[in-house]
Coordinates of C-alpha atoms in Angstrom, one line a residue:
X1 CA 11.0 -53.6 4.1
X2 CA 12.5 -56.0 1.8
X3 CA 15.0 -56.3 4.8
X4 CA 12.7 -57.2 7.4
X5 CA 11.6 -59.5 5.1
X6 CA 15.3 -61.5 4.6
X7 CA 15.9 -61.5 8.0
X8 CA 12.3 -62.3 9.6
X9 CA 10.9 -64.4 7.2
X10 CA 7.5 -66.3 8.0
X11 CA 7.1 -69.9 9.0
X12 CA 5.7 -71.2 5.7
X13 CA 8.2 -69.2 3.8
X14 CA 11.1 -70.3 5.6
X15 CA 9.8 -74.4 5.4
X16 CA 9.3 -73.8 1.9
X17 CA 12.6 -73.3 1.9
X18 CA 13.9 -75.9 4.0
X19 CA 12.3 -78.1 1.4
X20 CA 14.2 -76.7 -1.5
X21 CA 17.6 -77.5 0.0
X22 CA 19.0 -80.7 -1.5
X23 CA 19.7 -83.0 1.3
X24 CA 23.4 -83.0 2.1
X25 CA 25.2 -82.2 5.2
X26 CA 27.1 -79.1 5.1
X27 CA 31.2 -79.0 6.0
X28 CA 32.3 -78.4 9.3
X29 CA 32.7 -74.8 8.8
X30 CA 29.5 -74.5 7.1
X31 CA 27.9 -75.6 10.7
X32 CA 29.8 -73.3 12.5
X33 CA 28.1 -70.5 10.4
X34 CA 24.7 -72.0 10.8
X35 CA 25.4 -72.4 14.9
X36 CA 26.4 -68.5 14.9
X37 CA 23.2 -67.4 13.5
X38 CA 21.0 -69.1 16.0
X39 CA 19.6 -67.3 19.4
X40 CA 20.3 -68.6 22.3
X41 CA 18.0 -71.9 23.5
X42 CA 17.5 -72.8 19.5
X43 CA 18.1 -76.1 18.4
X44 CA 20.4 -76.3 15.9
X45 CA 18.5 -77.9 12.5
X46 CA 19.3 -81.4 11.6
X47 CA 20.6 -81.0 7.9
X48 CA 22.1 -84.1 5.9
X49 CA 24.9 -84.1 3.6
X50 CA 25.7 -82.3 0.9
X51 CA 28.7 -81.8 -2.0
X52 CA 31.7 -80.7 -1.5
X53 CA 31.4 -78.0 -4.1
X54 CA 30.9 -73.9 -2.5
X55 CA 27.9 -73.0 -4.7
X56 CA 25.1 -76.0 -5.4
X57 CA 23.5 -74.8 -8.9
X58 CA 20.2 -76.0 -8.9
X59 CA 19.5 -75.3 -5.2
X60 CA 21.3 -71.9 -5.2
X61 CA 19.2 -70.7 -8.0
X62 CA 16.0 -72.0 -6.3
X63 CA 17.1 -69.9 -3.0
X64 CA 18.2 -67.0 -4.8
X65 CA 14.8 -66.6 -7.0
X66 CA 13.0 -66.8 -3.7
X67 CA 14.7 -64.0 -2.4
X68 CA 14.7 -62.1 -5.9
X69 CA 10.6 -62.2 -5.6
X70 CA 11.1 -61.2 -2.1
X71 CA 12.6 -58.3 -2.7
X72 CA 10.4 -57.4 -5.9
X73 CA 7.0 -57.9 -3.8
X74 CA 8.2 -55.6 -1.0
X75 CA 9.3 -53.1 -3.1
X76 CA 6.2 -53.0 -5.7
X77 CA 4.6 -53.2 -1.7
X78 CA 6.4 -50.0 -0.9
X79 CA 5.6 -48.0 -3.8
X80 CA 2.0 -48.7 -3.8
X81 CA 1.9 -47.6 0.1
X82 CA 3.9 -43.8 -1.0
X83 CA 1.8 -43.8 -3.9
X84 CA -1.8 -44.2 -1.9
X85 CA -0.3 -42.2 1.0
X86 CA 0.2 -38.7 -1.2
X87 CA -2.7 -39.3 -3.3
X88 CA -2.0 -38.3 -7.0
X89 CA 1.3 -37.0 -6.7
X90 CA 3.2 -39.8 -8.8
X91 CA 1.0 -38.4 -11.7
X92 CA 2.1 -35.0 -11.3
X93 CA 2.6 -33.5 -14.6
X94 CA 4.9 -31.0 -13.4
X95 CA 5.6 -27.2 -12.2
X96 CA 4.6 -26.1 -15.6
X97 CA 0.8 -27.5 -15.8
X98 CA 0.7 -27.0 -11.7
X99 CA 1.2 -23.2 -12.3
X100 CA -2.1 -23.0 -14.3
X101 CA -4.0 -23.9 -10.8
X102 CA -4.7 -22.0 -8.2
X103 CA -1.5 -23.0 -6.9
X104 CA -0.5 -22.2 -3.0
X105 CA -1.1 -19.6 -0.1
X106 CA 1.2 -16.4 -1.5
X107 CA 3.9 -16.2 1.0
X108 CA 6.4 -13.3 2.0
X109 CA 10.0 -13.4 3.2
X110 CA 10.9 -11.7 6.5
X111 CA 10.9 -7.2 6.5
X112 CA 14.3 -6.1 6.8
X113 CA 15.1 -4.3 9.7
X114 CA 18.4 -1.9 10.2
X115 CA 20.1 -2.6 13.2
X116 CA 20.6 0.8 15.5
X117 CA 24.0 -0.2 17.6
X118 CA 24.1 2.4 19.8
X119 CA 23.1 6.3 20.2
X120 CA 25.4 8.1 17.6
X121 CA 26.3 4.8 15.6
X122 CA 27.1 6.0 11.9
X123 CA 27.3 3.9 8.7
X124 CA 28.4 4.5 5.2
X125 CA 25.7 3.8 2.5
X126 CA 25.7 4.6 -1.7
X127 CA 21.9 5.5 -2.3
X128 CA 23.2 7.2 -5.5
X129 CA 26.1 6.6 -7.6
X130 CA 27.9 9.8 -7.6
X131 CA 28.1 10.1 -3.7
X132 CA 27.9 8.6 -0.3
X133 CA 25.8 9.2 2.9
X134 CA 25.6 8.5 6.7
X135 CA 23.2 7.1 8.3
X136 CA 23.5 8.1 12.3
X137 CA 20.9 6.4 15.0
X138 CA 19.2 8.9 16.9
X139 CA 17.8 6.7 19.6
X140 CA 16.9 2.9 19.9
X141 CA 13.1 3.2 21.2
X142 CA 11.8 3.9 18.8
X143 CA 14.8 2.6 16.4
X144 CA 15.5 6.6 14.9
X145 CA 18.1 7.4 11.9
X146 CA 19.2 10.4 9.8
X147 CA 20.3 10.9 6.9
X148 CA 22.0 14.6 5.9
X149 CA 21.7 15.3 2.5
X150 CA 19.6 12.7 1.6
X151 CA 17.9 15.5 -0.9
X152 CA 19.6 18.0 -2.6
X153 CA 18.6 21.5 -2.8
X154 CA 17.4 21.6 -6.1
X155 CA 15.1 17.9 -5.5
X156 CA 13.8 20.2 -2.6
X157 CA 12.7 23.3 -3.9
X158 CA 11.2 20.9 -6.8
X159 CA 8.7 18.8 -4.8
X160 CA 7.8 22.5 -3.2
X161 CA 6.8 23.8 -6.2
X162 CA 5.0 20.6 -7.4
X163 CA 2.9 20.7 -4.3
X164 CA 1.7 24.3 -5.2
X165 CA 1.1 23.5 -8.5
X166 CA -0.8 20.4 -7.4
X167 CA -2.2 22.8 -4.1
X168 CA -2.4 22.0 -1.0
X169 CA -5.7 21.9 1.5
X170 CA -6.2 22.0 5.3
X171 CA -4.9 19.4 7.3
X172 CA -7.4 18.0 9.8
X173 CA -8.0 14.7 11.7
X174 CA -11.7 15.1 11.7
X175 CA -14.2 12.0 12.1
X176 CA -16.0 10.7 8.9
X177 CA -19.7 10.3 8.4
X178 CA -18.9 6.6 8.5
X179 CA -17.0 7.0 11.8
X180 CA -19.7 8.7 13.0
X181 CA -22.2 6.1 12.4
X182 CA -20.3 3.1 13.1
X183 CA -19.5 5.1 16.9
X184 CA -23.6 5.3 17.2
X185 CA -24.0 1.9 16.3
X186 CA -21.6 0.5 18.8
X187 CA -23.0 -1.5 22.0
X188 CA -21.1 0.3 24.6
X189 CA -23.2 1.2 27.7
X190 CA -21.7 4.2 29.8
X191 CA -20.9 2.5 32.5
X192 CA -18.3 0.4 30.6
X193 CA -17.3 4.0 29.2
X194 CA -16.8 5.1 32.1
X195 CA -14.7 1.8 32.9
X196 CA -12.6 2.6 29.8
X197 CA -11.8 6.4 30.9
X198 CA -11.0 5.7 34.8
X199 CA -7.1 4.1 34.0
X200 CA -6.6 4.0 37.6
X201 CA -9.6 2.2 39.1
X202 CA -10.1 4.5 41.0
X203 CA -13.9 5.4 40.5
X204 CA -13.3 9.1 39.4
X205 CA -12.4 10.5 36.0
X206 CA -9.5 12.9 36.4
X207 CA -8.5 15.6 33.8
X208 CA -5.5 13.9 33.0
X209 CA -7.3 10.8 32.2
X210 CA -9.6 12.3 30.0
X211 CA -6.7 14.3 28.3
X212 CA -5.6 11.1 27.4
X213 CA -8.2 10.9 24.8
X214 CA -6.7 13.0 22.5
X215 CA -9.5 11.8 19.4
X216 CA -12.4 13.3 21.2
X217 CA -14.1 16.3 19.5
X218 CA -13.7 17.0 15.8
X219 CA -10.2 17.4 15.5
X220 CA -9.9 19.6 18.6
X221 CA -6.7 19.1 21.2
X222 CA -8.5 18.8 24.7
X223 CA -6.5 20.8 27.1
X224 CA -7.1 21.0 31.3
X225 CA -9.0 24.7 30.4
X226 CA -11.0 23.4 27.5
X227 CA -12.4 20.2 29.5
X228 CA -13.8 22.6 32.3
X229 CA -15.1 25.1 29.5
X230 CA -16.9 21.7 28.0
X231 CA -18.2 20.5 31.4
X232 CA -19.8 23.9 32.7
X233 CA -21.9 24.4 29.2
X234 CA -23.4 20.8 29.9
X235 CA -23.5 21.1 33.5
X236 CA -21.6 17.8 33.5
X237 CA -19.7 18.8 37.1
X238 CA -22.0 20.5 39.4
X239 CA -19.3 20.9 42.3
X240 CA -16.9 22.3 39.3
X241 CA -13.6 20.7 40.8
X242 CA -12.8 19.0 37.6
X243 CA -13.4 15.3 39.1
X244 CA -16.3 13.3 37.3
X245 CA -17.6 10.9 39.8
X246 CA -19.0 7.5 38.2
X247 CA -22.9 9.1 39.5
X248 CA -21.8 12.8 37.7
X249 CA -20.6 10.8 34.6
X250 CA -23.7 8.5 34.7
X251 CA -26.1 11.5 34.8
X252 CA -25.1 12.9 32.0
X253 CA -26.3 12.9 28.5
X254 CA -23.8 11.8 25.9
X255 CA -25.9 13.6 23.0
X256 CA -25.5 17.0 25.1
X257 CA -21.6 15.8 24.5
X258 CA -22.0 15.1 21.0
X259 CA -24.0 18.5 20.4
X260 CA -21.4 20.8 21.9
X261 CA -18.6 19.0 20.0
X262 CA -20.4 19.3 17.4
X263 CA -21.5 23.5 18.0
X264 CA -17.8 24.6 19.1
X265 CA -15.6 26.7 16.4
X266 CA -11.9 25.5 17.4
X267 CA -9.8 28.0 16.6
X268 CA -6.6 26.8 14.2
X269 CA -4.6 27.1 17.4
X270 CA -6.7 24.5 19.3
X271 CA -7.1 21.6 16.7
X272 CA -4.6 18.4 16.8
X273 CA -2.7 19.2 13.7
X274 CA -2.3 22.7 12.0
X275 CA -1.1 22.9 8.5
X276 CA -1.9 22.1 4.8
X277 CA -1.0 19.5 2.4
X278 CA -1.2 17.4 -0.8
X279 CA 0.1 14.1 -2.0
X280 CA 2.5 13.8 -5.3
X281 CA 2.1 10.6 -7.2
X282 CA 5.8 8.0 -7.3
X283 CA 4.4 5.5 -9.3
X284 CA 5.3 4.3 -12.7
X285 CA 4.7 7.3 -15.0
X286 CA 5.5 9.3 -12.2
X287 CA 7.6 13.0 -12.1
X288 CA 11.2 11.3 -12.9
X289 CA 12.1 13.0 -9.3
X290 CA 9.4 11.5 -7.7
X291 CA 10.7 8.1 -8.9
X292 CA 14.2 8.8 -8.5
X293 CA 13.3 9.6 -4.9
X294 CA 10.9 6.6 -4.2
X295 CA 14.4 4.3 -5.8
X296 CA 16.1 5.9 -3.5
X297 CA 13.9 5.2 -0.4
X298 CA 13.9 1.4 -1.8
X299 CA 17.7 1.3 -1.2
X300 CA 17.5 3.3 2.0
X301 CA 14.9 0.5 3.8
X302 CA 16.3 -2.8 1.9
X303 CA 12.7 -3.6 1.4
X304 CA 11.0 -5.3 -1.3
X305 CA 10.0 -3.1 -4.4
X306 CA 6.2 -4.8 -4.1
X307 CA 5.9 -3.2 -0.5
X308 CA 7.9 0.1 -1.6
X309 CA 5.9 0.4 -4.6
X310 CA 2.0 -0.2 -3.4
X311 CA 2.8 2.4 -0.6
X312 CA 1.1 5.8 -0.3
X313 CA 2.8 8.5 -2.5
X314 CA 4.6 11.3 -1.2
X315 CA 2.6 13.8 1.5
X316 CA 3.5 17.2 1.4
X317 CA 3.2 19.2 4.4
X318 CA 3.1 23.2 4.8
X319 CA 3.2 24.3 8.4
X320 CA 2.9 28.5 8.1
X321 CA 3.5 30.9 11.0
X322 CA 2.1 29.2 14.4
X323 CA 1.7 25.7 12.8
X324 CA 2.0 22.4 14.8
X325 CA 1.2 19.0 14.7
X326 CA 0.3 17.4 18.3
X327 CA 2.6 14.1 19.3
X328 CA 0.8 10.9 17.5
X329 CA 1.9 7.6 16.1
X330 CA 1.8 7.4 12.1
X331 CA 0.1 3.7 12.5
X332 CA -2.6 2.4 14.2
X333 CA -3.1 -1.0 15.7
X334 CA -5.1 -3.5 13.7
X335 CA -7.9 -4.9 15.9
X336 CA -10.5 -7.2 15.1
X337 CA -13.1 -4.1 14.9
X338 CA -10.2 -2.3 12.6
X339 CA -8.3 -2.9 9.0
X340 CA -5.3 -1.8 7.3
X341 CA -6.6 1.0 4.7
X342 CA -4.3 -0.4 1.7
X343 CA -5.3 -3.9 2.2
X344 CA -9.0 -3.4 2.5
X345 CA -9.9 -3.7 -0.9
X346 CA -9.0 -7.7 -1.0
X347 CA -9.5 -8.6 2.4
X348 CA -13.4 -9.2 1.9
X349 CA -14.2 -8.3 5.4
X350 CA -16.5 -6.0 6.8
X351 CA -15.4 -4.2 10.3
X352 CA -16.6 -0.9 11.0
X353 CA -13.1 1.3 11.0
X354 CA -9.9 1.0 8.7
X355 CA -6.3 2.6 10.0
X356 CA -3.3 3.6 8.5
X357 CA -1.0 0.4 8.5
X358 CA 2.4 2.3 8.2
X359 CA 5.5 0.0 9.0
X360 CA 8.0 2.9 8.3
X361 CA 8.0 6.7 8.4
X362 CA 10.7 8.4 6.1
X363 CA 10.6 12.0 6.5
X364 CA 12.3 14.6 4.6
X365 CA 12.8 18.0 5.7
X366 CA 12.5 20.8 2.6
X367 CA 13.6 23.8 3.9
X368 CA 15.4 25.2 6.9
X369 CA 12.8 26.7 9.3
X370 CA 13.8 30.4 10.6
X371 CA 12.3 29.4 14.0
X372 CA 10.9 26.4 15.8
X373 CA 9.4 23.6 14.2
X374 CA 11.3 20.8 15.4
X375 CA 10.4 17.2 15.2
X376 CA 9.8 16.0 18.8
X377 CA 9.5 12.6 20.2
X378 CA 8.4 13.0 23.7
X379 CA 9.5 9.5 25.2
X380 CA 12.4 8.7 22.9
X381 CA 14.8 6.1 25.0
X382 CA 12.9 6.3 28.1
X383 CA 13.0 3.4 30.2
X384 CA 10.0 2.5 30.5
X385 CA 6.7 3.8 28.5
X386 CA 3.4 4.8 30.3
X387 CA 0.2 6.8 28.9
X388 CA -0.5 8.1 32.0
X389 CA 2.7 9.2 33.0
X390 CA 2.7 12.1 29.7
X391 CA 0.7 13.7 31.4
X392 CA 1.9 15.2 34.9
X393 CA 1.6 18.1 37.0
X394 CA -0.6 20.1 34.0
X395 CA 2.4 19.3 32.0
X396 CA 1.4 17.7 28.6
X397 CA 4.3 15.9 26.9
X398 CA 2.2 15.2 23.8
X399 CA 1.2 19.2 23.3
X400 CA 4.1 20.8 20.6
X401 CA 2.5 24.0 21.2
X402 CA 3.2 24.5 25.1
X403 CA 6.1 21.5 26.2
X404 CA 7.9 20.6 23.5
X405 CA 11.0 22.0 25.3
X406 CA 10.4 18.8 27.5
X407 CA 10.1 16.2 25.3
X408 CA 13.2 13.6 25.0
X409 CA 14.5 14.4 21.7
X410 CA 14.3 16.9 19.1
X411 CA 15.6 17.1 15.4
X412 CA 16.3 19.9 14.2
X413 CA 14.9 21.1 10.3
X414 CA 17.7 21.1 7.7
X415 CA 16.8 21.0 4.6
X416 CA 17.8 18.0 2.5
X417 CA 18.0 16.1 5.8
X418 CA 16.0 12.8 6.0
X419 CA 14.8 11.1 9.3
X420 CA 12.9 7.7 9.4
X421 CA 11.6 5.1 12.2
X422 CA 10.1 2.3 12.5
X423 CA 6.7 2.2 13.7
X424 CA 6.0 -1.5 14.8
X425 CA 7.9 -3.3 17.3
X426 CA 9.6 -7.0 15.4
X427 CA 7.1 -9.6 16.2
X428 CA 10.0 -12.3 16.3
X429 CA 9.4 -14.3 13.3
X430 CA 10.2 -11.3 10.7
X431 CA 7.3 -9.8 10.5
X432 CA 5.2 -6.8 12.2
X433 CA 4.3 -7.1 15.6
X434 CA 2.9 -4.1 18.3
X435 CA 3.0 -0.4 17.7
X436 CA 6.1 1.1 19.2
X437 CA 4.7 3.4 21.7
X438 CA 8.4 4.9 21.9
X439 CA 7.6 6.2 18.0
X440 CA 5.0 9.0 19.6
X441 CA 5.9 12.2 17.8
X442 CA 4.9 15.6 16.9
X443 CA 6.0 18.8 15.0
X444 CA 6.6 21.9 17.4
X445 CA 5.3 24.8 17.0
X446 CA 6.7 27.3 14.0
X447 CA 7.3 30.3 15.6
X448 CA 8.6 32.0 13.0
X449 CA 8.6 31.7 8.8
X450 CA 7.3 28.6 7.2
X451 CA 8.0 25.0 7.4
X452 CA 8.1 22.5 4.7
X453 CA 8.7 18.5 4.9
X454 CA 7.4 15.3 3.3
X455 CA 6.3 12.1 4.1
X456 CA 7.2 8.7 2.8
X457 CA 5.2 6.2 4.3
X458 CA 5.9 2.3 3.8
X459 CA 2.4 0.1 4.4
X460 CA 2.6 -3.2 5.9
X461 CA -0.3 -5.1 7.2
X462 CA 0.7 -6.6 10.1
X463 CA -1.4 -9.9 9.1
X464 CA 1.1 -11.8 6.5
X465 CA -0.9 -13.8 4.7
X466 CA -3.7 -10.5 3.9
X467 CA 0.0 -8.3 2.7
X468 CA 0.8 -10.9 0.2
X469 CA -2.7 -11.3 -1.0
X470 CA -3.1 -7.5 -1.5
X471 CA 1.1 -7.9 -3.3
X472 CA -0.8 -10.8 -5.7
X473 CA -3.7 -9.1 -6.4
X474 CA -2.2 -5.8 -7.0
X475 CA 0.4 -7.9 -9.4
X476 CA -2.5 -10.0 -11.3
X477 CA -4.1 -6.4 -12.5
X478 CA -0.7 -5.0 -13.1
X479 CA -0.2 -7.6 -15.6
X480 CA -3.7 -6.9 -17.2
X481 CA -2.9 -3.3 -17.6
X482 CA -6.2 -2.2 -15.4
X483 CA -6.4 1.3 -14.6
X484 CA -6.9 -0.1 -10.8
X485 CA -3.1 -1.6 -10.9
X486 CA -2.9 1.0 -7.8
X487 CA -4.4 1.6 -4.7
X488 CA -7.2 3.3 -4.8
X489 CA -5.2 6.3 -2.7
X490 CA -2.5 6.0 -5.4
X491 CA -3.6 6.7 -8.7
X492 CA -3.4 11.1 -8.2
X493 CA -1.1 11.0 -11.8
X494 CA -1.6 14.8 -11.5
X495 CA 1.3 16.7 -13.2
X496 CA 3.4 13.0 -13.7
X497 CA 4.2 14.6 -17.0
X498 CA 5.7 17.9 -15.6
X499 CA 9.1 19.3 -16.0
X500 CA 10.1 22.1 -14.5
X501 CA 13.1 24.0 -14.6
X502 CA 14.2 25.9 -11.3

């Protein structure tokens, strides 16, 4: 500004100037300087004569104070504009005295992600001091490693028998009372139902299509046989081919559905997932195994210790004689009717279902199984990914019990061996994007002895600016020393004081 104002100077300014100048003609080179400064078509001013001296005191000084105060007014000019333009920041007494505000939006830096290569890729890590590991990909969709020997023998048999001292309880993927009312409450008419079932447009409900609801029922895996046995008790396919027109589907009554869901004693053999478990607490506190194992999942994932940390404890999973788990993703999509479980506590929302957020899935295997058992992913590096297409030909890829000869890829159980995946796609600015249908998996039937493995699970709500809030908040009662510096599904401190000699 003070510049423009040299160089551009206003009319009034500049004859107020003219006026200063004592009244003597310049030298010869003097109008040669004033004739190189002028545009073209300006007159050249008439100026009278002046001293022979370079520099004219009195009228020197007079010029230079103008353009002194010049100078001063546009630059008192410029700092009143910055200091009305930011409001109070020039008052700003500093980080110290802004820390006791509010302060800004918590913000998080970008997940790490390890990069797969190529099938077969190893790399050298140190997760402990006293030896190395390899990491090997296993496939690229979904992005699979493992890790032999990522527990010992001893760490193994140890987090068995704390399980069993803990005790472990059915597993089953059974709907909650809430569910249960928040699925009656829902506006959904049967025709849209209906609309939602037929994939293909077609105007006909096929078995497969309906197979590809594998939620329905209390816990109970829908099979081609089981569907029929279903329709016949509630006469929902009078010509009995297995085909539900949109008029069959339309006449009948959803509560008879509900009631016979409801009425049927699955068998352990027909539910979804077929085993026991218990959880084992990692936190501060915690079974010095349990956090030497959790430390060691921190340097296997290069995440932050705040996401590492707030994440579920350990799972412990028994699968005896005939045990399975039916192909499923560990993490559910977050729609506007859904929220994370571990965020919901500070996301002051109210939606009628929550899901399991689960960025990772680290899964260690405890013992070596004497027969079957495998971990199974189905799709693994196919090229493309379609619902539909799992089920073909009677051929379920998603049932361990019957097909999980077919599936893509299987891992064997060794004990001490480690596998994890991620199970979100990257949503290109480092954070969580879609659920990686390639991470569909299962555990294959046990056909002989008993299976053991655990589950490391690392939560991440896909919405960034709800994950830091839940990091802050869970910091802020940390530091008060609250017994609710946890989750809510974290604070199982059972046996954190146990020491057992095997």
């Amino acid at each position: 500004m003070a510049a423009a104002a040299v160089t551009g100077q206003r009319p009034e300014t500049a004859a107020a100037e003219e006026a200063s100048r004592p009244q003597w003609a310049p030298p010869d080179h003097c109008q040669a300087q004033a004739a190189a400064g002028l545009g073209d078509g300006e007159d050249a001013p008439v100026r009278p004569l002046c001293k022979p001296r370079g520099i004219c005191s009195r009228a020197y000084f007079l010029v230079l104070m103008v353009f002194v105060h010049l100078y001063l007014g546009n630059v008192l000019a410029l700092l009143l504009f910055v200091h009305y333009s930011n409001g109070d920041e020039s008052s700003d007494p500093g980080p110290q005295h802004r820390a006791q505000g509010p302060g800004p939006e918590p913000t998080l830096g970008p997940l790490t992600r390890l990069e797969g290569i190529k099938v077969g890729h190893e790399r050298k890590v140190q997760l402990v001091t006293d030896r190395d590991h390899f990491i090997r990909t296993l496939s690229l969709k979904p992005l699979l490693f493992e890790i032999p020997g990522f527990l010992t023998d001893e760490e193994c048999r140890l987090i068995i028998h704390l399980a069993q001292m803990k005790g472990l309880q059915r597993s089953q993927i059974l709907p909650t009372e809430e569910y249960e009312e928040a699925m009656s409450t829902m506006q959904v008419s049967q025709l849209d139902l209906f609309r939602l079932l037929d994939q293909n447009r077609d105007g006909h409900l096929q078995l497969r299509e309906v197979l590809a609801q594998t939620r329905l029922g209390n816990g109970w895996w829908m099979t081609p046989e089981s569907i029929q046995e279903m329709y016949a008790a509630i006469k929902a396919d009078p010509d009995g081919d297995g085909v539900l027109s949109l008029q069959e589907f339309s006449n009948m009554d959803l509560r008879d559905f509900h009631k016979y869901m409801r009425s049927h004693k699955a068998e352990s053999s027909e539910l979804v997932r077929n085993s026991h478990h218990t959880w084992l607490y990692q936190g501060e506190g915690a079974h010095h195994v349990m956090r030497a194992i959790r430390q060691r999942v921190l340097r296997l994932t290069r995440l932050s210790p705040e996401i590492v940390e707030l994440s579920e404890p350990l799972q412990v999973v028994r699968y005896g004689e005939g045990g399975h788990y039916h192909a499923h993703v560990d993490s559910g999509p977050v729609y506007p009717e859904t929220i994370c479980s571990h965020t919901k506590l500070v996301a002051n929302e109210s939606v009628p279902f929550e899901t399991s957020c689960r960025y990772m899935t680290v899964l260690f295997y405890l013992n070596n199984v004497t027969g079957g058992g495998e971990t199974v992913f189905p799709v693994a590096d196919n090229r493309t990914y379609d619902e539909m297409s799992l089920i073909q030909d009677d051929v379920d890829l998603r049932d361990t019990r019957r097909h999980c000869d077919k599936g893509n890829l299987r891992v064997k159980p060794r004990q001490g061996t480690a596998v994890f995946w991620y199970n979100y796609l990257p949503d290109g600015q480092g954070w969580v994007g879609d659920v990686d249908d390639y991470s569909l998996h299962g555990g294959c039937l046990v056909t002989r002895g008993t299976k053991w493995i655990a589950n490391n699970w690392i939560n991440v709500d896909p919405s960034r600016a709800r994950q830091a809030l839940f990091q802050q908040e869970m910091a802020r009662l940390a530091r008060e020393g609250g017994t609710d510096s946890q989750p809510e599904w974290a604070l199982d401190r059972a046996y954190r004081d146990a020491r057992v000699e095997l």
